[in-house]
Amino acid sequence: DAGITQSPRYKITETGRQVTLMCHQTWSHSYMFWYRQDLGHGLRLIYYSAAADITDKGEVPDGYVVSRSKTENFPLTLESATRSQTSVYFCASSALAGGPFFGPGTRLTVL
Amino acid sequence: AQKITQTQPGMFVQEKEAVTLDCTYDTSDPSYGLFWYKQPSSGEMIFLIYQGSYDQQNATEGRYSLNFQKARKSANLVISASQLGDSAMYFCAMRPEVRGSEKLVFGKGTKLTVNP
């Protein structure tokens, strides 16, 4: 089915572990985004990508790494998870104008 | 830098009435898009409506319309004939449509409650 998917939908991990959140879109959108949503902060941009192999930092990039070797995938890695990274993570994709459309989100808990 | 302001943390409306959710923005980019999203209690982010900064007419999508006043830098969402299912968080967002500056920035949201 066409659309944008995220996996896993729920993840519990421990402090210090590496975690990778996956995002896949089937629209061939150029742009992809990662956001985190926390109470009191709304949605904050972590990283975004304008095309394969082009990424840029958002508002809160520290502690996160992204890559985009293929247009359709945009994984987000927490290199050494901390409790402050407990959040709901949303991936989104769009063309230059219009969109963006969001995935269903990943709820991450870091113990 | 772009900034989105939603000054209403919460709004209440009676079923079948219209409601306006406020959004003001600040940007120096010449071309940009304005968006509204709905987030029900189930958590997904649902795209509602888009307005381009050079569009002459206000955008409409069914019961949703965007009251775009460029000089005042406002992009208010109007929901007509409210339904109980409209109860949700609503986020205003803006994105420059200039290559090299395509970050989508969100306001903090307004919680809408529709009363029967």
PDB file of C-alpha atoms in Angstrom:
ATOM      1  CA  ASP A   1       0.000   0.000   0.000  1.00  0.00           C
ATOM      2  CA  ALA A   2       1.128   3.512  -0.717  1.00  0.00           C
ATOM      3  CA  GLY A   3       1.910   5.762   2.206  1.00  0.00           C
ATOM      4  CA  ILE A   4       4.382   6.312   4.975  1.00  0.00           C
ATOM      5  CA  THR A   5       5.166   3.693   7.583  1.00  0.00           C
ATOM      6  CA  GLN A   6       7.229   3.657  10.754  1.00  0.00           C
ATOM      7  CA  SER A   7       8.685   0.755  12.666  1.00  0.00           C
ATOM      8  CA  PRO A   8       8.626  -0.261  15.372  1.00  0.00           C
ATOM      9  CA  ARG A   9       5.436   1.340  16.653  1.00  0.00           C
ATOM     10  CA  TYR A  10       6.486   0.836  20.265  1.00  0.00           C
ATOM     11  CA  LYS A  11       9.951   0.378  21.696  1.00  0.00           C
ATOM     12  CA  ILE A  12      11.325   0.049  25.198  1.00  0.00           C
ATOM     13  CA  THR A  13      15.069   0.239  25.628  1.00  0.00           C
ATOM     14  CA  GLU A  14      17.650   0.966  28.271  1.00  0.00           C
ATOM     15  CA  THR A  15      19.911   3.912  28.797  1.00  0.00           C
ATOM     16  CA  GLY A  16      23.074   3.663  26.711  1.00  0.00           C
ATOM     17  CA  ARG A  17      21.714   1.324  24.057  1.00  0.00           C
ATOM     18  CA  GLN A  18      21.628   2.154  20.377  1.00  0.00           C
ATOM     19  CA  VAL A  19      18.175   2.325  18.848  1.00  0.00           C
ATOM     20  CA  THR A  20      17.146   2.781  15.219  1.00  0.00           C
ATOM     21  CA  LEU A  21      13.707   3.955  14.190  1.00  0.00           C
ATOM     22  CA  MET A  22      12.722   3.199  10.621  1.00  0.00           C
ATOM     23  CA  CYS A  23      10.700   5.292   8.211  1.00  0.00           C
ATOM     24  CA  HIS A  24       9.604   4.269   4.729  1.00  0.00           C
ATOM     25  CA  GLN A  25       7.514   6.163   2.164  1.00  0.00           C
ATOM     26  CA  THR A  26       6.174   5.018  -1.181  1.00  0.00           C
ATOM     27  CA  TRP A  27       5.376   8.377  -2.761  1.00  0.00           C
ATOM     28  CA  SER A  28       8.936   9.114  -3.944  1.00  0.00           C
ATOM     29  CA  HIS A  29       8.774  12.370  -2.016  1.00  0.00           C
ATOM     30  CA  SER A  30      12.011  14.325  -2.015  1.00  0.00           C
ATOM     31  CA  TYR A  31      11.672  15.613   1.530  1.00  0.00           C
ATOM     32  CA  MET A  32      11.575  13.617   4.714  1.00  0.00           C
ATOM     33  CA  PHE A  33      11.464  14.792   8.307  1.00  0.00           C
ATOM     34  CA  TRP A  34      11.866  13.453  11.819  1.00  0.00           C
ATOM     35  CA  TYR A  35      10.035  15.087  14.714  1.00  0.00           C
ATOM     36  CA  ARG A  36       9.688  14.339  18.387  1.00  0.00           C
ATOM     37  CA  GLN A  37       6.578  15.236  20.324  1.00  0.00           C
ATOM     38  CA  ASP A  38       6.658  15.908  24.033  1.00  0.00           C
ATOM     39  CA  LEU A  39       4.068  17.415  26.340  1.00  0.00           C
ATOM     40  CA  GLY A  40       4.529  21.144  26.569  1.00  0.00           C
ATOM     41  CA  HIS A  41       6.849  21.316  23.557  1.00  0.00           C
ATOM     42  CA  GLY A  42       4.649  20.416  20.631  1.00  0.00           C
ATOM     43  CA  LEU A  43       6.472  18.919  17.644  1.00  0.00           C
ATOM     44  CA  ARG A  44      10.148  19.692  17.336  1.00  0.00           C
ATOM     45  CA  LEU A  45      12.196  18.994  14.244  1.00  0.00           C
ATOM     46  CA  ILE A  46      15.174  16.699  14.782  1.00  0.00           C
ATOM     47  CA  TYR A  47      16.527  16.283  11.247  1.00  0.00           C
ATOM     48  CA  TYR A  48      15.266  16.602   7.747  1.00  0.00           C
ATOM     49  CA  SER A  49      16.406  15.537   4.303  1.00  0.00           C
ATOM     50  CA  ALA A  50      15.854  17.266   0.971  1.00  0.00           C
ATOM     51  CA  ALA A  51      16.929  14.252  -1.115  1.00  0.00           C
ATOM     52  CA  ALA A  52      18.976  11.085  -0.912  1.00  0.00           C
ATOM     53  CA  ASP A  53      22.353  11.805   0.692  1.00  0.00           C
ATOM     54  CA  ILE A  54      21.283  15.332   1.728  1.00  0.00           C
ATOM     55  CA  THR A  55      20.413  15.862   5.388  1.00  0.00           C
ATOM     56  CA  ASP A  56      20.317  18.861   7.693  1.00  0.00           C
ATOM     57  CA  LYS A  57      19.819  19.534  11.372  1.00  0.00           C
ATOM     58  CA  GLY A  58      16.599  20.736  12.860  1.00  0.00           C
ATOM     59  CA  GLU A  59      15.869  22.274  16.228  1.00  0.00           C
ATOM     60  CA  VAL A  60      16.956  19.362  18.476  1.00  0.00           C
ATOM     61  CA  PRO A  61      19.546  17.185  16.667  1.00  0.00           C
ATOM     62  CA  ASP A  62      21.871  16.339  19.557  1.00  0.00           C
ATOM     63  CA  GLY A  63      22.073  12.626  20.306  1.00  0.00           C
ATOM     64  CA  TYR A  64      20.550  11.603  16.972  1.00  0.00           C
ATOM     65  CA  VAL A  65      22.017  10.453  13.668  1.00  0.00           C
ATOM     66  CA  VAL A  66      20.256  10.106  10.326  1.00  0.00           C
ATOM     67  CA  SER A  67      21.100   8.742   6.931  1.00  0.00           C
ATOM     68  CA  ARG A  68      19.319   8.622   3.616  1.00  0.00           C
ATOM     69  CA  SER A  69      20.926   6.328   1.096  1.00  0.00           C
ATOM     70  CA  LYS A  70      17.610   5.720  -0.700  1.00  0.00           C
ATOM     71  CA  THR A  71      14.829   8.196  -1.396  1.00  0.00           C
ATOM     72  CA  GLU A  72      12.196   6.039   0.286  1.00  0.00           C
ATOM     73  CA  ASN A  73      13.964   5.395   3.601  1.00  0.00           C
ATOM     74  CA  PHE A  74      15.034   7.763   6.360  1.00  0.00           C
ATOM     75  CA  PRO A  75      16.179   5.930   9.500  1.00  0.00           C
ATOM     76  CA  LEU A  76      16.788   7.765  12.770  1.00  0.00           C
ATOM     77  CA  THR A  77      19.396   6.377  15.164  1.00  0.00           C
ATOM     78  CA  LEU A  78      19.828   7.176  18.816  1.00  0.00           C
ATOM     79  CA  GLU A  79      23.481   6.322  19.299  1.00  0.00           C
ATOM     80  CA  SER A  80      23.334   6.043  23.101  1.00  0.00           C
ATOM     81  CA  ALA A  81      19.795   6.434  24.340  1.00  0.00           C
ATOM     82  CA  THR A  82      19.066   8.680  27.316  1.00  0.00           C
ATOM     83  CA  ARG A  83      15.905   9.017  29.393  1.00  0.00           C
ATOM     84  CA  SER A  84      15.350  12.494  27.966  1.00  0.00           C
ATOM     85  CA  GLN A  85      14.857  10.851  24.580  1.00  0.00           C
ATOM     86  CA  THR A  86      11.691   9.145  25.785  1.00  0.00           C
ATOM     87  CA  SER A  87       9.135  10.590  23.395  1.00  0.00           C
ATOM     88  CA  VAL A  88       6.842   9.965  20.474  1.00  0.00           C
ATOM     89  CA  TYR A  89       8.725  10.147  17.185  1.00  0.00           C
ATOM     90  CA  PHE A  90       7.028  11.072  13.937  1.00  0.00           C
ATOM     91  CA  CYS A  91       8.395  10.735  10.450  1.00  0.00           C
ATOM     92  CA  ALA A  92       6.916  12.792   7.598  1.00  0.00           C
ATOM     93  CA  SER A  93       7.462  13.190   3.872  1.00  0.00           C
ATOM     94  CA  SER A  94       6.523  15.741   1.248  1.00  0.00           C
ATOM     95  CA  ALA A  95       7.209  17.307  -2.095  1.00  0.00           C
ATOM     96  CA  LEU A  96       8.576  20.892  -2.053  1.00  0.00           C
ATOM     97  CA  ALA A  97       5.094  22.382  -1.869  1.00  0.00           C
ATOM     98  CA  GLY A  98       2.072  20.980  -0.100  1.00  0.00           C
ATOM     99  CA  GLY A  99       2.088  17.896   2.162  1.00  0.00           C
ATOM    100  CA  PRO A 100       3.833  16.875   4.457  1.00  0.00           C
ATOM    101  CA  PHE A 101       2.177  13.637   5.427  1.00  0.00           C
ATOM    102  CA  PHE A 102       3.003  11.935   8.684  1.00  0.00           C
ATOM    103  CA  GLY A 103       3.601   8.358   9.639  1.00  0.00           C
ATOM    104  CA  PRO A 104       1.747   6.793  12.577  1.00  0.00           C
ATOM    105  CA  GLY A 105       4.514   7.512  15.076  1.00  0.00           C
ATOM    106  CA  THR A 106       6.836   5.449  17.266  1.00  0.00           C
ATOM    107  CA  ARG A 107       6.457   5.584  21.018  1.00  0.00           C
ATOM    108  CA  LEU A 108       9.923   5.178  22.534  1.00  0.00           C
ATOM    109  CA  THR A 109      10.570   4.631  26.216  1.00  0.00           C
ATOM    110  CA  VAL A 110      14.112   4.743  27.574  1.00  0.00           C
ATOM    111  CA  LEU A 111      14.468   3.201  31.017  1.00  0.00           C
TER     112      LEU A 111
ATOM    113  CA  ALA B   1      13.971  32.291  11.759  1.00  0.00           C
ATOM    114  CA  GLN B   2      10.426  31.104  11.377  1.00  0.00           C
ATOM    115  CA  LYS B   3       8.007  31.205  14.262  1.00  0.00           C
ATOM    116  CA  ILE B   4       4.443  30.009  14.679  1.00  0.00           C
ATOM    117  CA  THR B   5       2.247  31.257  17.500  1.00  0.00           C
ATOM    118  CA  GLN B   6      -1.002  29.697  18.616  1.00  0.00           C
ATOM    119  CA  THR B   7      -2.307  31.768  21.493  1.00  0.00           C
ATOM    120  CA  GLN B   8      -5.290  29.595  22.447  1.00  0.00           C
ATOM    121  CA  PRO B   9      -4.225  26.590  24.534  1.00  0.00           C
ATOM    122  CA  GLY B  10      -7.838  25.402  24.636  1.00  0.00           C
ATOM    123  CA  MET B  11     -11.115  26.206  22.918  1.00  0.00           C
ATOM    124  CA  PHE B  12     -14.659  25.045  23.485  1.00  0.00           C
ATOM    125  CA  VAL B  13     -17.469  25.042  20.929  1.00  0.00           C
ATOM    126  CA  GLN B  14     -21.009  23.733  20.806  1.00  0.00           C
ATOM    127  CA  GLU B  15     -21.805  21.041  18.298  1.00  0.00           C
ATOM    128  CA  LYS B  16     -22.961  22.446  14.941  1.00  0.00           C
ATOM    129  CA  GLU B  17     -21.432  25.867  15.591  1.00  0.00           C
ATOM    130  CA  ALA B  18     -18.413  27.323  13.795  1.00  0.00           C
ATOM    131  CA  VAL B  19     -15.088  27.878  15.528  1.00  0.00           C
ATOM    132  CA  THR B  20     -11.937  29.780  14.615  1.00  0.00           C
ATOM    133  CA  LEU B  21      -8.504  28.641  15.759  1.00  0.00           C
ATOM    134  CA  ASP B  22      -5.888  31.373  15.666  1.00  0.00           C
ATOM    135  CA  CYS B  23      -2.432  31.178  14.167  1.00  0.00           C
ATOM    136  CA  THR B  24       0.112  33.895  13.523  1.00  0.00           C
ATOM    137  CA  TYR B  25       3.480  33.415  11.926  1.00  0.00           C
ATOM    138  CA  ASP B  26       6.727  35.198  11.347  1.00  0.00           C
ATOM    139  CA  THR B  27       9.069  34.625   8.444  1.00  0.00           C
ATOM    140  CA  SER B  28      11.321  36.538   6.099  1.00  0.00           C
ATOM    141  CA  ASP B  29      11.047  34.000   3.299  1.00  0.00           C
ATOM    142  CA  PRO B  30       9.334  35.284   0.144  1.00  0.00           C
ATOM    143  CA  SER B  31       7.461  32.057  -0.524  1.00  0.00           C
ATOM    144  CA  TYR B  32       6.022  29.736   2.076  1.00  0.00           C
ATOM    145  CA  GLY B  33       3.259  27.320   2.824  1.00  0.00           C
ATOM    146  CA  LEU B  34       0.911  27.266   5.781  1.00  0.00           C
ATOM    147  CA  PHE B  35      -0.633  24.078   7.112  1.00  0.00           C
ATOM    148  CA  TRP B  36      -3.076  22.837   9.675  1.00  0.00           C
ATOM    149  CA  TYR B  37      -2.987  19.393  11.212  1.00  0.00           C
ATOM    150  CA  LYS B  38      -5.404  17.573  13.495  1.00  0.00           C
ATOM    151  CA  GLN B  39      -4.199  15.188  16.172  1.00  0.00           C
ATOM    152  CA  PRO B  40      -6.987  13.177  17.799  1.00  0.00           C
ATOM    153  CA  SER B  41      -6.484  11.326  21.055  1.00  0.00           C
ATOM    154  CA  SER B  42      -5.353   8.274  19.070  1.00  0.00           C
ATOM    155  CA  GLY B  43      -2.178  10.193  18.253  1.00  0.00           C
ATOM    156  CA  GLU B  44      -1.885  10.289  14.476  1.00  0.00           C
ATOM    157  CA  MET B  45      -1.171  13.567  12.696  1.00  0.00           C
ATOM    158  CA  ILE B  46      -3.809  14.250  10.059  1.00  0.00           C
ATOM    159  CA  PHE B  47      -3.156  16.828   7.348  1.00  0.00           C
ATOM    160  CA  LEU B  48      -6.173  19.133   6.994  1.00  0.00           C
ATOM    161  CA  ILE B  49      -5.438  22.073   4.748  1.00  0.00           C
ATOM    162  CA  TYR B  50      -2.668  23.934   2.917  1.00  0.00           C
ATOM    163  CA  GLN B  51      -2.332  27.564   1.856  1.00  0.00           C
ATOM    164  CA  GLY B  52       0.459  28.832  -0.339  1.00  0.00           C
ATOM    165  CA  SER B  53       1.678  32.349   0.339  1.00  0.00           C
ATOM    166  CA  TYR B  54       1.014  33.409  -3.249  1.00  0.00           C
ATOM    167  CA  ASP B  55      -2.444  31.890  -3.458  1.00  0.00           C
ATOM    168  CA  GLN B  56      -5.007  34.609  -4.075  1.00  0.00           C
ATOM    169  CA  GLN B  57      -7.919  32.744  -2.587  1.00  0.00           C
ATOM    170  CA  ASN B  58      -8.306  31.249   0.858  1.00  0.00           C
ATOM    171  CA  ALA B  59      -7.997  27.482   0.912  1.00  0.00           C
ATOM    172  CA  THR B  60     -11.030  25.347   1.679  1.00  0.00           C
ATOM    173  CA  GLU B  61     -11.389  21.607   2.280  1.00  0.00           C
ATOM    174  CA  GLY B  62     -14.893  20.532   3.135  1.00  0.00           C
ATOM    175  CA  ARG B  63     -15.777  22.033   6.524  1.00  0.00           C
ATOM    176  CA  TYR B  64     -12.279  23.485   6.935  1.00  0.00           C
ATOM    177  CA  SER B  65     -11.228  26.839   5.600  1.00  0.00           C
ATOM    178  CA  LEU B  66      -8.086  28.830   6.138  1.00  0.00           C
ATOM    179  CA  ASN B  67      -8.533  32.555   6.701  1.00  0.00           C
ATOM    180  CA  PHE B  68      -5.251  33.843   5.276  1.00  0.00           C
ATOM    181  CA  GLN B  69      -4.358  37.467   5.929  1.00  0.00           C
ATOM    182  CA  LYS B  70      -0.865  37.938   4.569  1.00  0.00           C
ATOM    183  CA  ALA B  71      -0.350  41.509   5.734  1.00  0.00           C
ATOM    184  CA  ARG B  72      -1.277  40.540   9.273  1.00  0.00           C
ATOM    185  CA  LYS B  73       0.704  37.276   9.034  1.00  0.00           C
ATOM    186  CA  SER B  74      -2.225  35.241  10.231  1.00  0.00           C
ATOM    187  CA  ALA B  75      -3.566  31.904   9.045  1.00  0.00           C
ATOM    188  CA  ASN B  76      -6.601  31.067  11.140  1.00  0.00           C
ATOM    189  CA  LEU B  77      -8.443  27.781  10.736  1.00  0.00           C
ATOM    190  CA  VAL B  78     -12.226  27.955  10.561  1.00  0.00           C
ATOM    191  CA  ILE B  79     -14.208  24.794  11.207  1.00  0.00           C
ATOM    192  CA  SER B  80     -17.842  25.098  10.239  1.00  0.00           C
ATOM    193  CA  ALA B  81     -20.671  23.022  11.706  1.00  0.00           C
ATOM    194  CA  SER B  82     -18.522  21.434  14.419  1.00  0.00           C
ATOM    195  CA  GLN B  83     -18.931  17.739  15.117  1.00  0.00           C
ATOM    196  CA  LEU B  84     -18.070  15.744  18.203  1.00  0.00           C
ATOM    197  CA  GLY B  85     -15.343  14.039  16.208  1.00  0.00           C
ATOM    198  CA  ASP B  86     -13.610  17.386  15.735  1.00  0.00           C
ATOM    199  CA  SER B  87     -12.463  17.274  19.354  1.00  0.00           C
ATOM    200  CA  ALA B  88      -8.682  17.061  19.064  1.00  0.00           C
ATOM    201  CA  MET B  89      -5.431  19.005  19.154  1.00  0.00           C
ATOM    202  CA  TYR B  90      -4.912  21.291  16.190  1.00  0.00           C
ATOM    203  CA  PHE B  91      -1.485  22.407  15.039  1.00  0.00           C
ATOM    204  CA  CYS B  92      -0.597  25.237  12.719  1.00  0.00           C
ATOM    205  CA  ALA B  93       2.643  24.893  10.793  1.00  0.00           C
ATOM    206  CA  MET B  94       4.670  26.821   8.259  1.00  0.00           C
ATOM    207  CA  ARG B  95       7.326  25.870   5.779  1.00  0.00           C
ATOM    208  CA  PRO B  96       9.403  28.019   3.434  1.00  0.00           C
ATOM    209  CA  GLU B  97       9.091  26.946  -0.177  1.00  0.00           C
ATOM    210  CA  VAL B  98      12.628  27.964  -0.949  1.00  0.00           C
ATOM    211  CA  ARG B  99      15.266  25.358  -1.753  1.00  0.00           C
ATOM    212  CA  GLY B 100      17.734  25.104   1.067  1.00  0.00           C
ATOM    213  CA  SER B 101      15.264  26.253   3.689  1.00  0.00           C
ATOM    214  CA  GLU B 102      12.444  23.732   3.772  1.00  0.00           C
ATOM    215  CA  LYS B 103      11.991  23.133   7.504  1.00  0.00           C
ATOM    216  CA  LEU B 104       8.410  22.663   8.638  1.00  0.00           C
ATOM    217  CA  VAL B 105       7.904  24.438  11.966  1.00  0.00           C
ATOM    218  CA  PHE B 106       4.924  23.914  14.260  1.00  0.00           C
ATOM    219  CA  GLY B 107       3.037  25.956  16.789  1.00  0.00           C
ATOM    220  CA  LYS B 108       2.324  24.470  20.213  1.00  0.00           C
ATOM    221  CA  GLY B 109      -1.247  23.620  19.340  1.00  0.00           C
ATOM    222  CA  THR B 110      -4.805  24.330  20.431  1.00  0.00           C
ATOM    223  CA  LYS B 111      -6.969  21.739  22.124  1.00  0.00           C
ATOM    224  CA  LEU B 112     -10.497  21.909  20.751  1.00  0.00           C
ATOM    225  CA  THR B 113     -13.388  20.411  22.659  1.00  0.00           C
ATOM    226  CA  VAL B 114     -16.769  20.098  20.974  1.00  0.00           C
ATOM    227  CA  ASN B 115     -19.648  19.915  23.420  1.00  0.00           C
ATOM    228  CA  PRO B 116     -22.926  18.169  22.583  1.00  0.00           C
TER     229      PRO B 116
END
